């Protein structure tokens, strides 16, 4: 069975963008593939985190995966930092990737521009991501458009390594949804909706209350046209709301447009807001139930022993090929 792998950073509260571009993709593929889903907490500390909040977010992310319908029996759940092989493999890969190659990563350019203290970790983050993927021989990585370049880097790293040291890594492929690969910020529809956004007003969090969702959608930036149609270049705000509606209701954009043909913006926004609320309400109810149960501990315990075995084997294969340590010494 082919394997897919996904991770959502515990950098904050998960957003509607993470649900549409990340979690809903896993839900779609969990019956077809051997699905690995993890919390990349080591990625989070590439930007400053409050340790208490970070730990809360790690657990909350697992609870949200489960509450969103990621099946505990069809997926393997784990926390990145609890398995030391990720960082070890990352170091070996770092020594096999060019500085120039990493300098071309657009997410580093975007994120580093917003920060005063730019860490080396933020720069090398895509290599750790490559290690996350290659360690488990993942065939597919479902992701939003923002991570496409990083998956391509992982492919390049795998191909170069295989060429230099002999066939070692599976070359992964990104799976990018046709619709909803980049949900935009409601206040600035020219930028991606992100959990680490500075302005919370433009971001729908999965745990937002009904009133907050209504307010955020009502104040979403649109235009003065008052015509609901898809035109991402000239009407980015309306197009984003249409995309959200289409994704949450399993429609194509044309059908979503037809549905809102005779709507004014006020009524259009109300219906989009209700659609978000109807999607998030059951998730929120389950989330609080899961937080108060033993389920999180159970899935992490099962996941940990499974991933440890797989990653140990792959890491030792790599270590031996590169010539580190003693050949018969298994770490
Ligand atoms: P951060 O701001 O900390 O980078 P993020 O919201 O970008 O957070 P990530 O943890 O980096 O979230 O990404 C998790 C997954 O969600 C990835 O697969 C990513 O492609 C997807 N994703 C993130 N934001 C969006 C979005 N706005 N639309 C669609 N998919 C998204
Ligand atoms: Mg991101």
GROMACS .gro file of C-alpha atoms and ligand atoms in nm:
model
  363
    1UNK     CA    1   0.000   0.000   0.000
    2UNK     CA    2   0.136   0.345  -0.090
    3UNK     CA    3   0.200   0.588   0.193
    4UNK     CA    4   0.089   0.952   0.239
    5UNK     CA    5   0.221   1.189   0.499
    6UNK     CA    6   0.097   1.523   0.634
    7UNK     CA    7   0.191   1.758   0.915
    8UNK     CA    8   0.039   2.078   1.051
    9UNK     CA    9   0.263   2.298   1.261
   10UNK     CA   10   0.143   2.372   1.614
   11UNK     CA   11   0.228   2.740   1.565
   12UNK     CA   12  -0.118   2.846   1.676
   13UNK     CA   13  -0.483   2.765   1.640
   14UNK     CA   14  -0.566   2.571   1.323
   15UNK     CA   15  -0.746   2.765   1.051
   16UNK     CA   16  -1.004   2.705   0.783
   17UNK     CA   17  -0.714   2.706   0.533
   18UNK     CA   18  -0.551   2.417   0.721
   19UNK     CA   19  -0.881   2.228   0.717
   20UNK     CA   20  -0.944   2.272   0.345
   21UNK     CA   21  -0.585   2.246   0.217
   22UNK     CA   22  -0.455   1.992   0.469
   23UNK     CA   23  -0.696   1.794   0.686
   24UNK     CA   24  -0.972   1.743   0.426
   25UNK     CA   25  -0.714   1.602   0.186
   26UNK     CA   26  -0.608   1.339   0.439
   27UNK     CA   27  -0.973   1.252   0.500
   28UNK     CA   28  -1.012   1.199   0.129
   29UNK     CA   29  -0.714   0.965   0.101
   30UNK     CA   30  -0.715   0.783   0.435
   31UNK     CA   31  -0.902   0.482   0.294
   32UNK     CA   32  -0.677   0.447  -0.005
   33UNK     CA   33  -0.330   0.490   0.146
   34UNK     CA   34  -0.128   0.410   0.454
   35UNK     CA   35  -0.160   0.753   0.613
   36UNK     CA   36   0.094   0.911   0.849
   37UNK     CA   37  -0.007   1.230   1.024
   38UNK     CA   38   0.219   1.413   1.261
   39UNK     CA   39   0.271   1.734   1.455
   40UNK     CA   40   0.590   1.903   1.328
   41UNK     CA   41   0.664   2.082   1.654
   42UNK     CA   42   1.034   2.122   1.569
   43UNK     CA   43   0.931   2.332   1.269
   44UNK     CA   44   0.735   2.563   1.498
   45UNK     CA   45   1.040   2.676   1.691
   46UNK     CA   46   1.194   2.822   1.376
   47UNK     CA   47   1.002   3.126   1.494
   48UNK     CA   48   0.975   3.223   1.859
   49UNK     CA   49   0.717   3.030   2.062
   50UNK     CA   50   0.590   3.046   2.415
   51UNK     CA   51   0.676   2.697   2.553
   52UNK     CA   52   0.351   2.662   2.748
   53UNK     CA   53   0.140   2.766   2.449
   54UNK     CA   54   0.343   2.543   2.217
   55UNK     CA   55   0.279   2.234   2.428
   56UNK     CA   56  -0.093   2.317   2.444
   57UNK     CA   57  -0.101   2.362   2.066
   58UNK     CA   58   0.063   2.023   2.007
   59UNK     CA   59  -0.213   1.842   2.195
   60UNK     CA   60  -0.481   2.065   2.049
   61UNK     CA   61  -0.358   1.985   1.696
   62UNK     CA   62  -0.389   1.609   1.757
   63UNK     CA   63  -0.737   1.661   1.907
   64UNK     CA   64  -0.840   1.866   1.604
   65UNK     CA   65  -0.710   1.607   1.356
   66UNK     CA   66  -0.930   1.352   1.529
   67UNK     CA   67  -1.228   1.585   1.567
   68UNK     CA   68  -1.215   1.671   1.195
   69UNK     CA   69  -1.266   1.305   1.107
   70UNK     CA   70  -0.913   1.171   1.070
   71UNK     CA   71  -0.977   0.810   1.164
   72UNK     CA   72  -0.764   0.679   1.453
   73UNK     CA   73  -0.762   0.328   1.305
   74UNK     CA   74  -0.662   0.431   0.953
   75UNK     CA   75  -0.386   0.677   1.040
   76UNK     CA   76  -0.060   0.674   1.230
   77UNK     CA   77  -0.028   0.976   1.463
   78UNK     CA   78   0.298   1.103   1.614
   79UNK     CA   79   0.487   1.407   1.735
   80UNK     CA   80   0.801   1.491   1.536
   81UNK     CA   81   1.028   1.586   1.829
   82UNK     CA   82   0.960   1.259   2.009
   83UNK     CA   83   1.152   1.072   1.740
   84UNK     CA   84   1.520   1.173   1.723
   85UNK     CA   85   1.572   1.023   1.377
   86UNK     CA   86   1.406   1.327   1.213
   87UNK     CA   87   1.680   1.565   1.333
   88UNK     CA   88   1.959   1.314   1.266
   89UNK     CA   89   1.850   1.253   0.909
   90UNK     CA   90   1.798   1.624   0.858
   91UNK     CA   91   2.164   1.690   0.941
   92UNK     CA   92   2.286   1.436   0.687
   93UNK     CA   93   2.055   1.585   0.423
   94UNK     CA   94   2.171   1.939   0.509
   95UNK     CA   95   2.520   1.826   0.421
   96UNK     CA   96   2.388   1.711   0.083
   97UNK     CA   97   2.197   2.023  -0.022
   98UNK     CA   98   2.335   2.347  -0.163
   99UNK     CA   99   2.308   2.684   0.011
  100UNK     CA  100   2.189   2.831  -0.320
  101UNK     CA  101   1.912   2.573  -0.347
  102UNK     CA  102   1.777   2.667  -0.004
  103UNK     CA  103   1.813   3.039  -0.078
  104UNK     CA  104   1.551   3.001  -0.350
  105UNK     CA  105   1.275   2.895  -0.108
  106UNK     CA  106   1.006   3.161  -0.130
  107UNK     CA  107   0.853   3.084   0.210
  108UNK     CA  108   1.186   3.169   0.376
  109UNK     CA  109   1.195   3.498   0.188
  110UNK     CA  110   0.835   3.581   0.293
  111UNK     CA  111   0.870   3.477   0.656
  112UNK     CA  112   1.217   3.624   0.710
  113UNK     CA  113   1.108   3.962   0.576
  114UNK     CA  114   0.854   3.991   0.857
  115UNK     CA  115   1.105   3.909   1.134
  116UNK     CA  116   1.385   4.099   1.300
  117UNK     CA  117   1.560   3.791   1.441
  118UNK     CA  118   1.579   3.541   1.158
  119UNK     CA  119   1.697   3.202   1.283
  120UNK     CA  120   1.912   2.953   1.092
  121UNK     CA  121   1.633   2.704   1.161
  122UNK     CA  122   1.393   2.909   0.950
  123UNK     CA  123   1.642   2.882   0.664
  124UNK     CA  124   1.705   2.508   0.695
  125UNK     CA  125   1.340   2.420   0.776
  126UNK     CA  126   1.274   2.273   0.427
  127UNK     CA  127   1.553   2.019   0.481
  128UNK     CA  128   1.395   1.902   0.805
  129UNK     CA  129   1.070   1.875   0.611
  130UNK     CA  130   1.250   1.661   0.351
  131UNK     CA  131   1.376   1.438   0.634
  132UNK     CA  132   1.018   1.411   0.772
  133UNK     CA  133   0.903   1.281   0.435
  134UNK     CA  134   1.201   1.066   0.327
  135UNK     CA  135   1.241   0.894   0.662
  136UNK     CA  136   0.910   0.714   0.608
  137UNK     CA  137   0.937   0.652   0.232
  138UNK     CA  138   0.618   0.852   0.177
  139UNK     CA  139   0.492   0.831  -0.181
  140UNK     CA  140   0.254   1.128  -0.157
  141UNK     CA  141   0.237   1.450   0.041
  142UNK     CA  142  -0.106   1.618   0.031
  143UNK     CA  143  -0.052   1.988   0.076
  144UNK     CA  144  -0.166   2.340  -0.004
  145UNK     CA  145   0.014   2.532  -0.277
  146UNK     CA  146   0.240   2.708  -0.023
  147UNK     CA  147   0.433   2.388   0.051
  148UNK     CA  148   0.470   2.272  -0.311
  149UNK     CA  149   0.820   2.416  -0.346
  150UNK     CA  150   0.932   2.238  -0.027
  151UNK     CA  151   0.803   1.902  -0.152
  152UNK     CA  152   0.987   1.965  -0.479
  153UNK     CA  153   1.304   2.026  -0.279
  154UNK     CA  154   1.249   1.695  -0.097
  155UNK     CA  155   1.224   1.528  -0.440
  156UNK     CA  156   1.550   1.691  -0.553
  157UNK     CA  157   1.728   1.589  -0.233
  158UNK     CA  158   1.605   1.229  -0.269
  159UNK     CA  159   1.709   1.208  -0.634
  160UNK     CA  160   2.057   1.352  -0.569
  161UNK     CA  161   2.113   1.125  -0.270
  162UNK     CA  162   2.000   0.817  -0.466
  163UNK     CA  163   2.238   0.907  -0.746
  164UNK     CA  164   2.533   0.959  -0.514
  165UNK     CA  165   2.485   0.671  -0.268
  166UNK     CA  166   2.259   0.426  -0.454
  167UNK     CA  167   1.885   0.384  -0.435
  168UNK     CA  168   1.781   0.483  -0.081
  169UNK     CA  169   1.481   0.715  -0.080
  170UNK     CA  170   1.136   0.701  -0.236
  171UNK     CA  171   1.089   1.020  -0.440
  172UNK     CA  172   0.769   1.179  -0.303
  173UNK     CA  173   0.498   1.355  -0.504
  174UNK     CA  174   0.287   1.646  -0.381
  175UNK     CA  175  -0.092   1.613  -0.403
  176UNK     CA  176  -0.242   1.958  -0.439
  177UNK     CA  177  -0.621   2.001  -0.437
  178UNK     CA  178  -0.768   2.155  -0.753
  179UNK     CA  179  -0.983   2.386  -0.544
  180UNK     CA  180  -0.885   2.531  -0.206
  181UNK     CA  181  -0.508   2.490  -0.237
  182UNK     CA  182  -0.470   2.849  -0.116
  183UNK     CA  183  -0.745   2.993   0.100
  184UNK     CA  184  -0.682   3.366   0.134
  185UNK     CA  185  -0.693   3.600   0.430
  186UNK     CA  186  -1.038   3.762   0.468
  187UNK     CA  187  -0.894   4.107   0.540
  188UNK     CA  188  -0.626   4.089   0.273
  189UNK     CA  189  -0.730   3.844   0.003
  190UNK     CA  190  -0.394   3.884  -0.167
  191UNK     CA  191  -0.216   3.690   0.108
  192UNK     CA  192  -0.264   3.334   0.231
  193UNK     CA  193  -0.478   3.267   0.540
  194UNK     CA  194  -0.220   3.159   0.803
  195UNK     CA  195  -0.231   3.057   1.166
  196UNK     CA  196   0.063   3.280   1.241
  197UNK     CA  197  -0.103   3.587   1.080
  198UNK     CA  198  -0.068   3.911   1.270
  199UNK     CA  199  -0.427   4.021   1.214
  200UNK     CA  200  -0.668   3.761   1.354
  201UNK     CA  201  -0.965   3.932   1.185
  202UNK     CA  202  -0.875   3.788   0.849
  203UNK     CA  203  -0.839   3.431   0.976
  204UNK     CA  204  -1.117   3.184   1.059
  205UNK     CA  205  -0.995   2.952   1.333
  206UNK     CA  206  -1.151   2.610   1.365
  207UNK     CA  207  -1.246   2.690   1.724
  208UNK     CA  208  -1.397   3.035   1.657
  209UNK     CA  209  -1.747   3.085   1.802
  210UNK     CA  210  -2.050   3.138   1.575
  211UNK     CA  211  -2.063   3.510   1.648
  212UNK     CA  212  -1.696   3.560   1.572
  213UNK     CA  213  -1.730   3.371   1.243
  214UNK     CA  214  -2.031   3.582   1.140
  215UNK     CA  215  -1.844   3.901   1.223
  216UNK     CA  216  -1.527   3.799   1.041
  217UNK     CA  217  -1.711   3.695   0.724
  218UNK     CA  218  -1.932   4.005   0.733
  219UNK     CA  219  -1.626   4.229   0.745
  220UNK     CA  220  -1.436   4.030   0.478
  221UNK     CA  221  -1.288   4.262   0.216
  222UNK     CA  222  -1.473   4.238  -0.118
  223UNK     CA  223  -1.534   4.509  -0.382
  224UNK     CA  224  -1.807   4.752  -0.486
  225UNK     CA  225  -1.938   4.542  -0.774
  226UNK     CA  226  -2.210   4.362  -0.575
  227UNK     CA  227  -2.196   4.074  -0.823
  228UNK     CA  228  -2.100   3.730  -0.699
  229UNK     CA  229  -1.871   3.572  -0.957
  230UNK     CA  230  -1.527   3.410  -0.962
  231UNK     CA  231  -1.243   3.628  -1.083
  232UNK     CA  232  -0.941   3.578  -0.861
  233UNK     CA  233  -0.746   3.861  -1.023
  234UNK     CA  234  -1.006   4.138  -1.015
  235UNK     CA  235  -1.232   4.012  -0.737
  236UNK     CA  236  -0.998   3.824  -0.498
  237UNK     CA  237  -1.217   3.870  -0.189
  238UNK     CA  238  -1.540   3.741  -0.347
  239UNK     CA  239  -1.350   3.461  -0.524
  240UNK     CA  240  -1.204   3.350  -0.193
  241UNK     CA  241  -1.545   3.337  -0.023
  242UNK     CA  242  -1.686   3.147  -0.321
  243UNK     CA  243  -1.397   2.900  -0.300
  244UNK     CA  244  -1.457   2.846   0.071
  245UNK     CA  245  -1.828   2.786   0.007
  246UNK     CA  246  -1.757   2.548  -0.281
  247UNK     CA  247  -1.500   2.347  -0.082
  248UNK     CA  248  -1.723   2.314   0.224
  249UNK     CA  249  -2.020   2.204   0.016
  250UNK     CA  250  -1.836   1.980  -0.229
  251UNK     CA  251  -1.928   2.195  -0.526
  252UNK     CA  252  -1.728   2.311  -0.824
  253UNK     CA  253  -1.685   2.687  -0.860
  254UNK     CA  254  -1.935   2.708  -1.148
  255UNK     CA  255  -2.209   2.550  -0.936
  256UNK     CA  256  -2.125   2.776  -0.643
  257UNK     CA  257  -2.145   3.079  -0.875
  258UNK     CA  258  -2.482   2.962  -1.007
  259UNK     CA  259  -2.611   2.921  -0.653
  260UNK     CA  260  -2.532   3.286  -0.573
  261UNK     CA  261  -2.634   3.427  -0.912
  262UNK     CA  262  -2.895   3.670  -0.784
  263UNK     CA  263  -2.743   3.739  -0.444
  264UNK     CA  264  -2.625   4.074  -0.309
  265UNK     CA  265  -2.302   4.067  -0.106
  266UNK     CA  266  -2.480   4.087   0.233
  267UNK     CA  267  -2.687   3.774   0.176
  268UNK     CA  268  -2.393   3.599   0.007
  269UNK     CA  269  -2.169   3.659   0.308
  270UNK     CA  270  -2.439   3.541   0.550
  271UNK     CA  271  -2.474   3.214   0.366
  272UNK     CA  272  -2.098   3.160   0.349
  273UNK     CA  273  -2.078   3.226   0.724
  274UNK     CA  274  -2.358   2.977   0.799
  275UNK     CA  275  -2.184   2.719   0.586
  276UNK     CA  276  -1.861   2.764   0.785
  277UNK     CA  277  -2.053   2.743   1.114
  278UNK     CA  278  -2.230   2.423   1.003
  279UNK     CA  279  -1.894   2.270   0.917
  280UNK     CA  280  -1.715   2.376   1.233
  281UNK     CA  281  -1.986   2.318   1.495
  282UNK     CA  282  -1.968   1.937   1.498
  283UNK     CA  283  -1.586   1.955   1.487
  284UNK     CA  284  -1.584   2.181   1.792
  285UNK     CA  285  -1.820   1.953   1.986
  286UNK     CA  286  -1.601   1.650   1.916
  287UNK     CA  287  -1.285   1.845   1.991
  288UNK     CA  288  -1.384   1.921   2.350
  289UNK     CA  289  -1.496   1.559   2.401
  290UNK     CA  290  -1.161   1.429   2.272
  291UNK     CA  291  -0.959   1.669   2.487
  292UNK     CA  292  -1.125   1.522   2.795
  293UNK     CA  293  -1.067   1.159   2.695
  294UNK     CA  294  -0.770   0.921   2.675
  295UNK     CA  295  -0.785   0.907   2.297
  296UNK     CA  296  -0.489   1.139   2.234
  297UNK     CA  297  -0.257   0.936   2.458
  298UNK     CA  298  -0.379   0.615   2.297
  299UNK     CA  299  -0.317   0.721   1.937
  300UNK     CA  300   0.024   0.872   2.019
  301UNK     CA  301   0.137   0.559   2.201
  302UNK     CA  302   0.041   0.335   1.910
  303UNK     CA  303   0.189   0.573   1.654
  304UNK     CA  304   0.520   0.617   1.834
  305UNK     CA  305   0.616   0.250   1.837
  306UNK     CA  306   0.524   0.210   1.469
  307UNK     CA  307   0.717   0.514   1.343
  308UNK     CA  308   1.020   0.440   1.555
  309UNK     CA  309   1.069   0.104   1.392
  310UNK     CA  310   1.032   0.236   1.036
  311UNK     CA  311   1.254   0.540   1.087
  312UNK     CA  312   1.524   0.347   1.270
  313UNK     CA  313   1.567   0.116   0.974
  314UNK     CA  314   1.579   0.398   0.720
  315UNK     CA  315   1.815   0.612   0.927
  316UNK     CA  316   2.062   0.328   0.979
  317UNK     CA  317   2.059   0.252   0.608
  318UNK     CA  318   2.144   0.617   0.536
  319UNK     CA  319   2.408   0.639   0.809
  320UNK     CA  320   2.583   0.332   0.672
  321UNK     CA  321   2.577   0.456   0.314
  322UNK     CA  322   2.726   0.791   0.415
  323UNK     CA  323   2.996   0.621   0.622
  324UNK     CA  324   2.906   0.749   0.968
  325UNK     CA  325   2.997   0.552   1.281
  326UNK     CA  326   3.067   0.179   1.278
  327UNK     CA  327   2.895  -0.028   1.013
  328UNK     CA  328   2.752  -0.281   1.257
  329UNK     CA  329   2.644  -0.021   1.513
  330UNK     CA  330   2.268   0.036   1.504
  331UNK     CA  331   2.155   0.369   1.649
  332LIG     P1  332   0.214   2.909   0.960
  332LIG     O1  333   0.159   3.047   0.942
  332LIG     O2  334   0.267   2.882   1.095
  332LIG     O3  335   0.311   2.868   0.850
  332LIG     P2  336   0.004   2.772   0.819
  332LIG     O4  337  -0.136   2.817   0.840
  332LIG     O5  338   0.073   2.812   0.694
  332LIG     O6  339   0.087   2.813   0.947
  332LIG     P3  340   0.120   2.506   0.811
  332LIG     O7  341   0.129   2.427   0.937
  332LIG     O8  342   0.242   2.575   0.761
  332LIG     O9  343   0.002   2.613   0.830
  332LIG    O10  344   0.062   2.414   0.696
  332LIG     C1  345  -0.017   2.299   0.724
  332LIG     C2  346  -0.088   2.251   0.600
  332LIG    O11  347  -0.197   2.340   0.569
  332LIG     C3  348   0.001   2.245   0.476
  332LIG    O12  349  -0.037   2.133   0.400
  332LIG     C4  350  -0.035   2.372   0.403
  332LIG    O13  351  -0.009   2.363   0.265
  332LIG     C5  352  -0.185   2.385   0.435
  332LIG     N1  353  -0.228   2.524   0.432
  332LIG     C6  354  -0.182   2.622   0.512
  332LIG     N2  355  -0.246   2.737   0.486
  332LIG     C7  356  -0.332   2.711   0.385
  332LIG     C8  357  -0.427   2.791   0.313
  332LIG     N3  358  -0.443   2.919   0.340
  332LIG     N4  359  -0.501   2.731   0.216
  332LIG     C9  360  -0.484   2.600   0.188
  332LIG     N5  361  -0.397   2.518   0.253
  332LIG    C10  362  -0.322   2.574   0.350
  333LIG    MG1  363   0.285   2.755   0.668
   0.00000   0.00000   0.00000
